[in-house]
Amino acid sequence: MVIREYTDHDELAWLRCRVLSFLDCSYYNDVLTRREAYENDSVSLVAEEDDKIIGLIDAEIEKEAGSLCVAGSQRGAVIWHLAVLPEYRRRHVAASLWSEAKARLKKRGIPYCEVWTQEDEAANRWYQAQGFVNIREKNWLRCYARPSKADWFLNRENVGELYGVEEMIFEIKTSRREEIADYCYRIDEVRLYATEL
């Protein structure tokens, strides 16, 4: 396995790796058709084996403290993407990607990193094993309203006549989970993890 910098030539393989890696987790519906371009400097790496991209990590570096990171008091980075193809898991691919990304961030003088994930226990355990700590007061819920219950969330006076709602996704505080549970067909707790490098 080789860990190397992402190049534009890798985009299609990067997209395939990301979508296949996310199929068995709560991000299964977060499909991209183009790789994001970051406004700031970033560390973007891929893991390659036998000319196949088997993993990836992207961490965007903020220009000043608080411009991307939400919990740190010093300049940091945010991991936007970390993925490993299912058949390559438990082979230390993610740890190798993170280790190289961390070294590159440190080399650039970045002492702090954040990542957002959801309730997937394997991902949460992995981040904790890498030294990340959940900043619970920053967690929030991503809620998918039942179409039949969407009226409960809508102020019809503001919206006007609607023919129906097919998809309504909203974000709220974690303390409101019980209140909205009957109105949603899916609720994901989005968790913030942070670590000092």
Coordinates of N, CA, C and O in Angstrom, one line a residue:
M1 N 0.8 -1.2 0.0 CA 0.0 0.0 0.0 C 0.9 1.2 0.0 O 1.9 1.3 0.7
V2 N 0.5 2.2 -0.8 CA 1.2 3.5 -0.9 C 0.2 4.6 -0.5 O -0.9 4.6 -0.9
I3 N 0.7 5.5 0.4 CA -0.1 6.7 0.7 C 0.5 7.8 -0.1 O 1.8 8.1 0.0
R4 N -0.3 8.5 -0.9 CA 0.3 9.6 -1.7 C -0.7 10.7 -1.8 O -1.9 10.6 -1.4
E5 N -0.3 11.9 -2.3 CA -1.2 13.0 -2.5 C -2.2 12.7 -3.6 O -1.9 12.0 -4.6
Y6 N -3.4 13.2 -3.4 CA -4.5 13.1 -4.4 C -4.1 14.0 -5.6 O -3.5 15.1 -5.4
T7 N -4.4 13.5 -6.8 CA -4.2 14.4 -8.0 C -5.6 14.4 -8.7 O -6.4 13.6 -8.5
D8 N -5.7 15.4 -9.6 CA -7.0 15.5 -10.3 C -7.3 14.3 -11.1 O -8.5 13.9 -11.4
H9 N -6.3 13.6 -11.6 CA -6.5 12.3 -12.3 C -7.2 11.3 -11.5 O -7.8 10.3 -12.0
D10 N -7.2 11.4 -10.2 CA -7.8 10.4 -9.2 C -9.3 10.6 -9.0 O -9.9 9.8 -8.3
E11 N -9.9 11.6 -9.6 CA -11.2 12.0 -9.2 C -12.2 10.9 -9.3 O -13.0 10.6 -8.4
L12 N -12.3 10.2 -10.4 CA -13.3 9.1 -10.6 C -13.1 8.0 -9.6 O -14.0 7.5 -9.0
A13 N -11.8 7.6 -9.4 CA -11.5 6.5 -8.5 C -11.8 7.0 -7.0 O -12.3 6.2 -6.2
W14 N -11.6 8.3 -6.7 CA -11.8 8.8 -5.4 C -13.4 8.8 -5.2 O -13.8 8.4 -4.1
L15 N -14.2 9.2 -6.1 CA -15.6 9.2 -6.0 C -16.1 7.7 -5.8 O -17.0 7.5 -4.9
R16 N -15.6 6.8 -6.6 CA -16.0 5.4 -6.4 C -15.7 4.9 -5.0 O -16.5 4.2 -4.4
C17 N -14.5 5.2 -4.6 CA -14.0 4.7 -3.3 C -14.9 5.3 -2.2 O -15.4 4.6 -1.3
R18 N -15.2 6.6 -2.3 CA -16.1 7.2 -1.3 C -17.5 6.6 -1.2 O -18.0 6.3 -0.2
V19 N -18.1 6.5 -2.4 CA -19.5 6.0 -2.4 C -19.6 4.5 -1.9 O -20.4 4.2 -1.1
L20 N -18.6 3.7 -2.3 CA -18.6 2.3 -1.9 C -18.3 2.2 -0.4 O -18.9 1.3 0.3
S21 N -17.5 3.0 0.1 CA -17.1 3.0 1.5 C -18.3 3.5 2.4 O -18.4 3.1 3.5
F22 N -19.1 4.3 1.9 CA -20.2 4.9 2.7 C -21.5 4.1 2.6 O -22.5 4.3 3.3
L23 N -21.6 3.1 1.7 CA -22.8 2.3 1.6 C -23.3 1.6 2.8 O -24.5 1.5 3.0
D24 N -22.4 1.2 3.7 CA -22.8 0.4 4.9 C -22.8 1.3 6.2 O -22.7 0.8 7.3
C25 N -22.9 2.6 6.0 CA -23.0 3.5 7.2 C -24.1 4.5 7.0 O -24.8 4.5 6.0
S26 N -24.3 5.3 8.0 CA -25.4 6.3 7.9 C -25.2 7.4 6.9 O -26.1 8.2 6.7
Y27 N -24.0 7.5 6.3 CA -23.8 8.5 5.2 C -24.1 7.9 3.8 O -23.7 8.5 2.8
Y28 N -24.8 6.8 3.7 CA -25.1 6.1 2.5 C -25.7 7.0 1.4 O -25.6 6.8 0.2
N29 N -26.5 8.0 1.9 CA -27.2 8.9 0.9 C -26.4 10.1 0.6 O -26.9 11.0 -0.2
D30 N -25.2 10.3 1.1 CA -24.3 11.4 0.9 C -23.5 11.1 -0.3 O -22.3 10.8 -0.2
V31 N -24.1 11.1 -1.5 CA -23.4 10.8 -2.8 C -22.9 12.1 -3.5 O -23.7 13.0 -3.6
L32 N -21.7 12.1 -3.9 CA -21.1 13.2 -4.6 C -20.9 12.7 -6.1 O -20.6 11.6 -6.3
T33 N -21.0 13.7 -7.0 CA -20.7 13.4 -8.4 C -19.5 14.1 -8.9 O -19.0 13.8 -10.0
R34 N -19.0 14.9 -8.0 CA -17.7 15.6 -8.2 C -17.0 15.8 -6.9 O -17.7 16.0 -5.8
R35 N -15.7 15.7 -6.9 CA -15.0 15.9 -5.6 C -15.0 17.4 -5.3 O -14.8 18.2 -6.2
E36 N -15.2 17.6 -4.0 CA -15.2 19.0 -3.6 C -13.9 19.7 -3.8 O -12.8 19.1 -3.7
A37 N -14.0 21.0 -4.1 CA -12.8 21.9 -4.2 C -12.8 22.7 -2.9 O -13.8 23.3 -2.6
Y38 N -11.7 22.8 -2.2 CA -11.7 23.5 -1.0 C -11.2 25.0 -1.2 O -10.3 25.2 -2.0
E39 N -11.8 25.9 -0.4 CA -11.4 27.3 -0.4 C -10.1 27.5 0.1 O -9.3 28.4 -0.2
N40 N -9.7 26.7 1.1 CA -8.4 26.8 1.8 C -7.4 25.7 1.5 O -7.8 24.8 0.8
D41 N -6.2 25.8 2.0 CA -5.2 24.8 1.8 C -5.8 23.5 2.4 O -6.6 23.6 3.4
S42 N -5.3 22.4 1.9 CA -5.8 21.1 2.4 C -4.7 20.1 2.3 O -3.8 20.2 1.6
V43 N -4.9 19.0 3.1 CA -4.1 17.8 3.0 C -5.1 16.8 2.4 O -6.1 16.4 3.0
S44 N -4.8 16.3 1.2 CA -5.7 15.4 0.5 C -4.8 14.2 0.0 O -4.0 14.3 -0.8
L45 N -5.1 13.1 0.6 CA -4.3 11.9 0.4 C -5.2 10.7 -0.1 O -6.3 10.6 0.2
V46 N -4.5 9.8 -0.8 CA -5.2 8.5 -1.2 C -4.3 7.4 -0.8 O -3.1 7.5 -0.7
A47 N -4.9 6.2 -0.5 CA -4.2 5.0 -0.3 C -4.4 4.2 -1.5 O -5.5 4.0 -2.0
E48 N -3.3 3.7 -2.1 CA -3.4 3.0 -3.4 C -2.7 1.6 -3.2 O -1.6 1.5 -2.6
E49 N -3.3 0.6 -3.8 CA -2.7 -0.7 -3.8 C -3.0 -1.3 -5.2 O -4.2 -1.3 -5.6
D50 N -2.0 -1.8 -5.8 CA -2.2 -2.5 -7.1 C -2.9 -1.5 -8.1 O -3.9 -1.9 -8.8
D51 N -2.5 -0.3 -8.1 CA -3.1 0.8 -9.0 C -4.6 1.0 -8.7 O -5.3 1.5 -9.6
K52 N -5.1 0.7 -7.5 CA -6.5 0.9 -7.1 C -6.5 1.8 -5.9 O -5.8 1.5 -4.9
I53 N -7.3 2.8 -5.9 CA -7.5 3.6 -4.7 C -8.4 2.9 -3.8 O -9.6 2.6 -4.1
I54 N -7.9 2.6 -2.6 CA -8.6 1.8 -1.6 C -9.0 2.6 -0.4 O -9.7 2.2 0.5
G55 N -8.5 3.9 -0.3 CA -8.9 4.7 0.8 C -8.5 6.2 0.5 O -7.8 6.5 -0.4
L56 N -9.1 7.1 1.3 CA -8.8 8.5 1.1 C -9.0 9.3 2.4 O -9.8 8.9 3.3
I57 N -8.4 10.5 2.4 CA -8.6 11.4 3.5 C -8.4 12.8 3.0 O -7.5 13.1 2.2
D58 N -9.3 13.7 3.3 CA -9.2 15.1 3.0 C -9.4 15.9 4.3 O -10.4 15.8 5.0
A59 N -8.4 16.8 4.6 CA -8.5 17.7 5.7 C -8.2 19.1 5.3 O -7.2 19.4 4.7
E60 N -9.2 20.0 5.4 CA -9.1 21.4 5.1 C -8.5 22.2 6.2 O -9.0 22.0 7.4
I61 N -7.6 23.1 5.9 CA -6.9 23.9 7.0 C -7.5 25.3 7.0 O -7.6 25.9 6.0
E62 N -7.9 25.7 8.2 CA -8.5 27.0 8.3 C -7.4 28.1 8.3 O -6.3 27.8 8.7
K63 N -7.8 29.3 7.7 CA -6.8 30.4 7.6 C -6.6 31.0 9.0 O -5.5 31.5 9.3
E64 N -7.7 31.1 9.8 CA -7.6 31.6 11.1 C -8.5 30.8 12.0 O -9.5 30.2 11.6
A65 N -8.2 30.8 13.3 CA -8.9 30.0 14.3 C -10.4 30.4 14.2 O -10.7 31.6 14.3
G66 N -11.2 29.4 14.1 CA -12.7 29.6 14.1 C -13.3 29.8 12.8 O -14.5 29.9 12.7
S67 N -12.5 29.8 11.7 CA -13.1 30.0 10.4 C -13.7 28.7 9.8 O -14.6 28.7 9.0
L68 N -13.2 27.5 10.3 CA -13.8 26.2 9.9 C -14.1 25.4 11.2 O -15.2 24.8 11.3
C69 N -13.2 25.4 12.1 CA -13.3 24.6 13.3 C -14.3 25.3 14.2 O -14.3 26.6 14.3
V70 N -15.1 24.6 15.0 CA -16.2 25.2 15.8 C -15.9 25.1 17.3 O -16.5 25.7 18.1
A71 N -14.9 24.3 17.7 CA -14.7 24.1 19.1 C -13.3 24.5 19.6 O -13.0 24.7 20.8
G72 N -12.3 24.6 18.7 CA -11.0 24.9 19.1 C -10.7 26.4 19.2 O -11.4 27.2 18.6
S73 N -9.7 26.7 20.0 CA -9.3 28.1 20.2 C -8.1 28.5 19.4 O -7.6 29.6 19.4
Q74 N -7.5 27.5 18.7 CA -6.3 27.7 17.9 C -6.6 27.3 16.5 O -7.6 26.6 16.2
R75 N -5.8 27.7 15.6 CA -5.9 27.4 14.2 C -5.9 25.8 14.0 O -5.0 25.2 14.6
G76 N -6.8 25.3 13.2 CA -6.9 23.9 13.0 C -7.3 23.4 11.6 O -7.3 24.2 10.7
A77 N -7.7 22.2 11.5 CA -8.1 21.6 10.3 C -9.4 20.8 10.6 O -9.6 20.4 11.7
V78 N -10.1 20.5 9.5 CA -11.3 19.7 9.6 C -11.2 18.6 8.6 O -11.0 18.8 7.4
I79 N -11.4 17.3 9.1 CA -11.4 16.2 8.1 C -12.8 16.2 7.5 O -13.8 16.0 8.3
W80 N -12.9 16.4 6.2 CA -14.2 16.3 5.6 C -14.5 14.9 5.0 O -15.7 14.6 4.9
H81 N -13.5 14.2 4.6 CA -13.7 12.9 4.1 C -12.6 11.9 4.6 O -11.4 12.2 4.6
L82 N -13.0 10.7 5.0 CA -12.1 9.6 5.4 C -12.9 8.4 5.0 O -14.0 8.1 5.6
A83 N -12.4 7.6 4.1 CA -13.1 6.4 3.6 C -12.1 5.3 3.3 O -11.0 5.6 2.7
V84 N -12.5 4.1 3.5 CA -11.8 2.9 3.1 C -12.7 1.9 2.5 O -13.8 1.6 3.1
L85 N -12.4 1.3 1.4 CA -13.2 0.3 0.7 C -13.5 -0.8 1.7 O -12.5 -1.2 2.5
P86 N -14.7 -1.3 1.8 CA -15.0 -2.4 2.8 C -14.1 -3.6 2.8 O -13.7 -4.1 3.9
E87 N -13.6 -4.0 1.6 CA -12.8 -5.2 1.6 C -11.3 -4.9 2.1 O -10.5 -5.9 2.2
Y88 N -11.0 -3.7 2.3 CA -9.7 -3.3 2.8 C -9.7 -2.8 4.3 O -8.7 -2.4 4.8
R89 N -10.8 -2.9 4.9 CA -10.9 -2.5 6.3 C -10.2 -3.5 7.2 O -10.0 -4.6 6.8
R90 N -9.8 -3.0 8.4 CA -9.1 -3.8 9.4 C -7.7 -4.2 8.9 O -7.1 -5.2 9.3
R91 N -7.2 -3.4 7.9 CA -5.8 -3.6 7.4 C -5.0 -2.3 7.7 O -4.0 -2.0 7.1
H92 N -5.5 -1.4 8.6 CA -4.8 -0.2 9.0 C -4.7 0.8 7.9 O -3.8 1.7 8.0
V93 N -5.6 0.8 6.9 CA -5.6 1.8 5.9 C -5.9 3.1 6.4 O -5.2 4.1 6.2
A94 N -7.0 3.2 7.2 CA -7.5 4.5 7.7 C -6.4 5.1 8.7 O -6.1 6.3 8.6
A95 N -5.9 4.2 9.5 CA -4.8 4.7 10.5 C -3.6 5.2 9.7 O -3.0 6.2 10.1
S96 N -3.2 4.5 8.6 CA -2.1 5.0 7.8 C -2.4 6.3 7.2 O -1.5 7.2 7.1
L97 N -3.6 6.5 6.6 CA -4.0 7.8 6.0 C -3.9 8.9 7.1 O -3.4 9.9 6.8
W98 N -4.5 8.6 8.2 CA -4.6 9.6 9.3 C -3.2 9.9 9.8 O -2.8 11.1 10.0
S99 N -2.3 8.9 9.9 CA -1.0 9.2 10.4 C -0.2 10.1 9.5 O 0.5 11.0 9.9
E100 N -0.3 9.9 8.2 CA 0.4 10.7 7.2 C -0.3 12.1 7.1 O 0.4 13.1 7.1
A101 N -1.6 12.2 7.2 CA -2.3 13.5 7.2 C -1.9 14.3 8.4 O -1.6 15.5 8.3
K102 N -1.8 13.6 9.6 CA -1.4 14.3 10.8 C 0.0 14.8 10.7 O 0.3 16.0 11.1
A103 N 0.9 14.0 10.2 CA 2.3 14.5 10.0 C 2.4 15.7 9.1 O 3.1 16.6 9.4
R104 N 1.6 15.7 8.1 CA 1.6 16.8 7.1 C 1.0 18.1 7.8 O 1.4 19.2 7.5
L105 N -0.1 17.9 8.6 CA -0.7 19.0 9.3 C 0.3 19.6 10.3 O 0.4 20.8 10.3
K106 N 0.9 18.8 11.0 CA 1.9 19.2 12.0 C 3.0 20.0 11.3 O 3.5 21.0 11.8
K107 N 3.5 19.5 10.2 CA 4.6 20.1 9.4 C 4.2 21.5 9.0 O 5.0 22.4 8.8
R108 N 2.9 21.8 8.8 CA 2.4 23.1 8.4 C 2.0 23.9 9.6 O 1.4 25.0 9.5
G109 N 2.3 23.4 10.8 CA 2.1 24.2 12.0 C 0.7 24.1 12.5 O 0.2 25.0 13.3
I110 N -0.1 23.1 12.1 CA -1.5 23.0 12.6 C -1.5 22.0 13.8 O -1.1 20.9 13.7
P111 N -1.9 22.5 15.0 CA -1.9 21.8 16.2 C -3.2 21.1 16.6 O -3.3 20.4 17.6
Y112 N -4.3 21.2 15.8 CA -5.6 20.8 16.2 C -6.4 20.3 15.0 O -6.2 20.8 13.9
C113 N -7.3 19.4 15.2 CA -8.1 18.8 14.2 C -9.5 18.4 14.7 O -9.6 17.9 15.8
E114 N -10.5 18.7 13.8 CA -11.9 18.3 14.1 C -12.4 17.4 13.0 O -11.9 17.4 11.9
V115 N -13.4 16.6 13.4 CA -14.1 15.8 12.4 C -15.5 15.6 12.8 O -15.8 15.5 14.0
W116 N -16.5 15.6 11.9 CA -17.9 15.4 12.2 C -18.2 13.9 11.7 O -17.8 13.5 10.6
T117 N -18.9 13.2 12.5 CA -19.3 11.9 12.1 C -20.7 11.7 12.7 O -21.3 12.5 13.3
Q118 N -21.3 10.5 12.4 CA -22.7 10.3 12.9 C -22.6 9.1 13.9 O -21.6 8.9 14.5
E119 N -23.7 8.4 14.1 CA -23.8 7.4 15.2 C -23.2 6.1 14.8 O -23.3 5.2 15.6
D120 N -22.6 5.9 13.7 CA -22.0 4.7 13.3 C -20.9 4.3 14.4 O -19.9 5.0 14.5
E121 N -21.2 3.3 15.1 CA -20.3 2.9 16.3 C -18.9 2.6 15.9 O -18.0 2.9 16.6
A122 N -18.7 1.9 14.7 CA -17.4 1.6 14.3 C -16.5 2.8 14.1 O -15.4 2.9 14.5
A123 N -17.1 3.8 13.4 CA -16.4 5.1 13.1 C -16.2 5.8 14.4 O -15.0 6.3 14.7
N124 N -17.1 5.9 15.4 CA -16.9 6.5 16.6 C -15.8 5.9 17.4 O -14.9 6.6 18.0
R125 N -15.8 4.6 17.5 CA -14.7 3.8 18.2 C -13.4 4.1 17.6 O -12.4 4.3 18.3
W126 N -13.3 4.1 16.2 CA -12.1 4.4 15.5 C -11.5 5.8 15.9 O -10.3 5.9 16.2
Y127 N -12.4 6.8 15.8 CA -11.9 8.2 16.1 C -11.4 8.2 17.6 O -10.4 8.8 17.9
Q128 N -12.1 7.6 18.5 CA -11.7 7.6 19.9 C -10.4 6.9 20.0 O -9.5 7.4 20.8
A129 N -10.1 5.8 19.3 CA -8.9 5.1 19.4 C -7.7 5.9 18.9 O -6.6 5.7 19.3
Q130 N -8.0 6.9 18.0 CA -7.0 7.8 17.4 C -6.7 9.0 18.3 O -5.9 9.8 18.0
G131 N -7.5 9.1 19.5 CA -7.3 10.2 20.4 C -8.3 11.3 20.2 O -8.2 12.3 20.9
F132 N -9.2 11.2 19.4 CA -10.3 12.2 19.2 C -11.3 12.1 20.4 O -11.5 11.0 20.9
V133 N -11.8 13.2 20.8 CA -12.7 13.3 22.0 C -14.0 13.9 21.4 O -13.9 15.0 20.8
N134 N -15.1 13.4 21.8 CA -16.4 13.9 21.4 C -16.7 15.2 22.2 O -16.6 15.2 23.4
I135 N -17.0 16.3 21.5 CA -17.4 17.6 22.1 C -18.9 17.6 22.1 O -19.6 18.1 21.2
R136 N -19.5 16.9 23.1 CA -20.9 16.7 23.1 C -21.8 17.9 23.0 O -22.9 17.8 22.4
E137 N -21.4 19.0 23.5 CA -22.3 20.2 23.4 C -22.4 20.7 22.0 O -23.2 21.6 21.7
K138 N -21.6 20.2 21.1 CA -21.6 20.7 19.7 C -22.4 19.7 18.8 O -22.7 19.9 17.7
N139 N -22.8 18.5 19.4 CA -23.5 17.5 18.6 C -24.9 18.1 18.3 O -25.5 18.9 19.0
W140 N -25.5 17.6 17.2 CA -26.8 18.0 16.8 C -27.5 16.8 16.0 O -26.9 15.8 15.8
L141 N -28.8 17.0 15.8 CA -29.5 15.9 15.1 C -29.9 16.3 13.7 O -30.3 17.5 13.4
R142 N -29.7 15.4 12.7 CA -30.2 15.6 11.3 C -31.4 14.7 11.2 O -31.4 13.5 11.4
C143 N -32.5 15.4 11.0 CA -33.8 14.7 11.0 C -34.5 14.7 9.6 O -34.5 15.7 8.9
Y144 N -35.0 13.5 9.3 CA -35.7 13.3 8.0 C -37.2 13.2 8.3 O -37.6 12.2 8.9
A145 N -37.9 14.2 8.0 CA -39.4 14.3 8.4 C -40.2 13.3 7.5 O -39.9 13.1 6.3
R146 N -41.1 12.6 8.2 CA -42.1 11.8 7.4 C -42.9 12.7 6.5 O -43.5 13.7 7.0
P147 N -43.0 12.4 5.3 CA -43.8 13.3 4.4 C -45.2 13.5 4.9 O -45.8 14.6 4.8
S148 N -45.8 12.5 5.5 CA -47.2 12.6 6.1 C -47.3 13.5 7.3 O -48.3 14.0 7.7
K149 N -46.1 13.8 7.9 CA -46.1 14.7 9.1 C -45.4 16.0 8.8 O -45.2 16.8 9.8
A150 N -45.1 16.3 7.6 CA -44.3 17.5 7.3 C -45.1 18.8 7.6 O -44.5 19.8 8.0
D151 N -46.4 18.7 7.6 CA -47.2 19.9 8.0 C -46.9 20.4 9.4 O -47.0 21.6 9.7
W152 N -46.5 19.5 10.3 CA -46.2 19.9 11.6 C -45.1 20.9 11.7 O -45.0 21.7 12.6
F153 N -44.1 20.8 10.7 CA -43.0 21.6 10.7 C -43.1 22.9 9.9 O -42.3 23.8 10.0
L154 N -44.2 22.9 9.0 CA -44.3 24.0 8.1 C -45.3 25.1 8.6 O -46.4 24.7 9.2
N155 N -45.0 26.3 8.4 CA -45.9 27.4 8.7 C -46.5 27.7 7.3 O -45.9 28.4 6.5
R156 N -47.7 27.2 7.1 CA -48.3 27.4 5.8 C -48.5 28.9 5.4 O -48.6 29.2 4.2
E157 N -48.7 29.7 6.4 CA -48.9 31.1 6.1 C -47.6 31.7 5.4 O -47.7 32.5 4.5
N158 N -46.5 31.2 5.8 CA -45.2 31.7 5.2 C -44.9 31.0 3.8 O -44.4 31.6 2.9
V159 N -45.3 29.7 3.7 CA -44.9 28.9 2.5 C -45.9 29.0 1.4 O -45.6 29.0 0.3
G160 N -47.2 29.2 1.8 CA -48.2 29.2 0.8 C -48.6 27.8 0.4 O -48.3 26.8 1.1
E161 N -49.4 27.6 -0.7 CA -49.9 26.3 -1.1 C -48.8 25.4 -1.5 O -47.9 25.8 -2.3
L162 N -48.8 24.2 -1.0 CA -47.9 23.1 -1.4 C -48.7 21.9 -1.9 O -49.8 21.6 -1.4
Y163 N -48.2 21.2 -2.9 CA -48.8 20.0 -3.4 C -48.4 18.8 -2.5 O -49.1 17.8 -2.6
G164 N -47.3 18.9 -1.9 CA -46.8 17.8 -1.0 C -45.4 18.0 -0.7 O -44.7 18.8 -1.4
V165 N -44.9 17.3 0.2 CA -43.5 17.4 0.6 C -42.9 16.0 0.4 O -43.4 15.0 1.1
E166 N -41.9 15.8 -0.4 CA -41.3 14.5 -0.6 C -40.2 14.3 0.4 O -40.0 13.2 0.9
E167 N -39.4 15.3 0.6 CA -38.2 15.2 1.4 C -38.0 16.5 2.2 O -38.0 17.5 1.6
M168 N -37.9 16.3 3.5 CA -37.6 17.5 4.4 C -36.6 17.0 5.4 O -36.8 16.1 6.2
I169 N -35.4 17.7 5.3 CA -34.4 17.4 6.2 C -34.0 18.6 7.0 O -33.9 19.7 6.4
F170 N -33.9 18.5 8.3 CA -33.7 19.7 9.1 C -32.7 19.3 10.3 O -32.5 18.1 10.5
E171 N -32.1 20.3 10.9 CA -31.2 20.1 12.0 C -31.7 20.8 13.2 O -32.2 21.9 13.2
I172 N -31.5 20.0 14.4 CA -32.0 20.6 15.6 C -31.1 20.1 16.8 O -30.2 19.2 16.6
K173 N -31.3 20.6 17.9 CA -30.5 20.2 19.1 C -30.8 18.8 19.5 O -31.9 18.3 19.3
T174 N -29.8 18.1 20.1 CA -30.0 16.7 20.5 C -31.0 16.6 21.5 O -31.7 15.5 21.6
S175 N -31.3 17.6 22.3 CA -32.2 17.5 23.4 C -33.7 17.4 22.9 O -34.6 17.0 23.7
R176 N -33.9 17.6 21.7 CA -35.3 17.5 21.1 C -35.6 16.2 20.5 O -36.7 16.1 19.9
R177 N -34.8 15.2 20.6 CA -35.0 13.9 19.9 C -36.3 13.3 20.2 O -37.1 12.9 19.3
E178 N -36.7 13.2 21.5 CA -38.0 12.6 21.8 C -39.2 13.4 21.3 O -40.2 12.8 20.8
E179 N -39.1 14.7 21.3 CA -40.1 15.6 20.9 C -40.5 15.4 19.4 O -41.6 15.4 19.0
I180 N -39.5 15.1 18.6 CA -39.7 15.0 17.1 C -39.7 13.6 16.6 O -39.9 13.4 15.4
A181 N -39.4 12.6 17.5 CA -39.2 11.3 17.0 C -40.4 10.7 16.2 O -40.2 10.0 15.2
D182 N -41.6 11.0 16.6 CA -42.8 10.5 15.9 C -43.0 11.1 14.5 O -43.7 10.6 13.7
Y183 N -42.3 12.2 14.3 CA -42.5 13.0 13.0 C -41.4 12.7 12.0 O -41.5 13.2 10.9
C184 N -40.4 11.9 12.4 CA -39.3 11.6 11.5 C -39.2 10.1 11.3 O -39.3 9.3 12.2
Y185 N -38.8 9.8 10.1 CA -38.5 8.4 9.8 C -37.1 8.0 10.0 O -36.7 6.8 10.0
R186 N -36.2 9.0 10.1 CA -34.8 8.8 10.3 C -34.2 10.0 11.1 O -34.5 11.1 10.8
I187 N -33.4 9.7 12.1 CA -32.7 10.7 12.9 C -31.3 10.3 13.1 O -31.0 9.1 13.5
D188 N -30.3 11.1 12.6 CA -28.9 10.8 12.8 C -28.3 11.8 13.8 O -28.5 13.0 13.5
E189 N -27.7 11.4 14.8 CA -26.9 12.3 15.7 C -25.6 12.6 15.0 O -24.8 11.7 14.7
V190 N -25.3 13.8 14.7 CA -24.1 14.3 14.1 C -23.2 14.7 15.3 O -23.5 15.6 16.1
R191 N -22.0 14.1 15.3 CA -21.1 14.2 16.5 C -19.8 14.9 16.1 O -19.2 14.6 15.0
L192 N -19.4 15.8 16.9 CA -18.1 16.5 16.6 C -17.0 15.9 17.5 O -17.2 15.7 18.7
Y193 N -15.9 15.5 16.9 CA -14.7 15.0 17.6 C -13.6 15.9 17.3 O -13.5 16.5 16.2
A194 N -12.7 16.0 18.3 CA -11.5 16.9 18.1 C -10.3 16.3 18.8 O -10.5 15.4 19.7
T195 N -9.2 16.6 18.3 CA -7.9 16.2 18.9 C -6.8 17.2 18.8 O -6.8 18.0 17.8
E196 N -5.9 17.2 19.7 CA -4.7 17.9 19.6 C -3.7 17.1 18.8 O -3.7 15.8 19.0
L197 N -3.0 17.7 17.9 CA -2.0 16.9 17.1 C -0.7 16.9 17.9 O 0.2 16.7 18.0

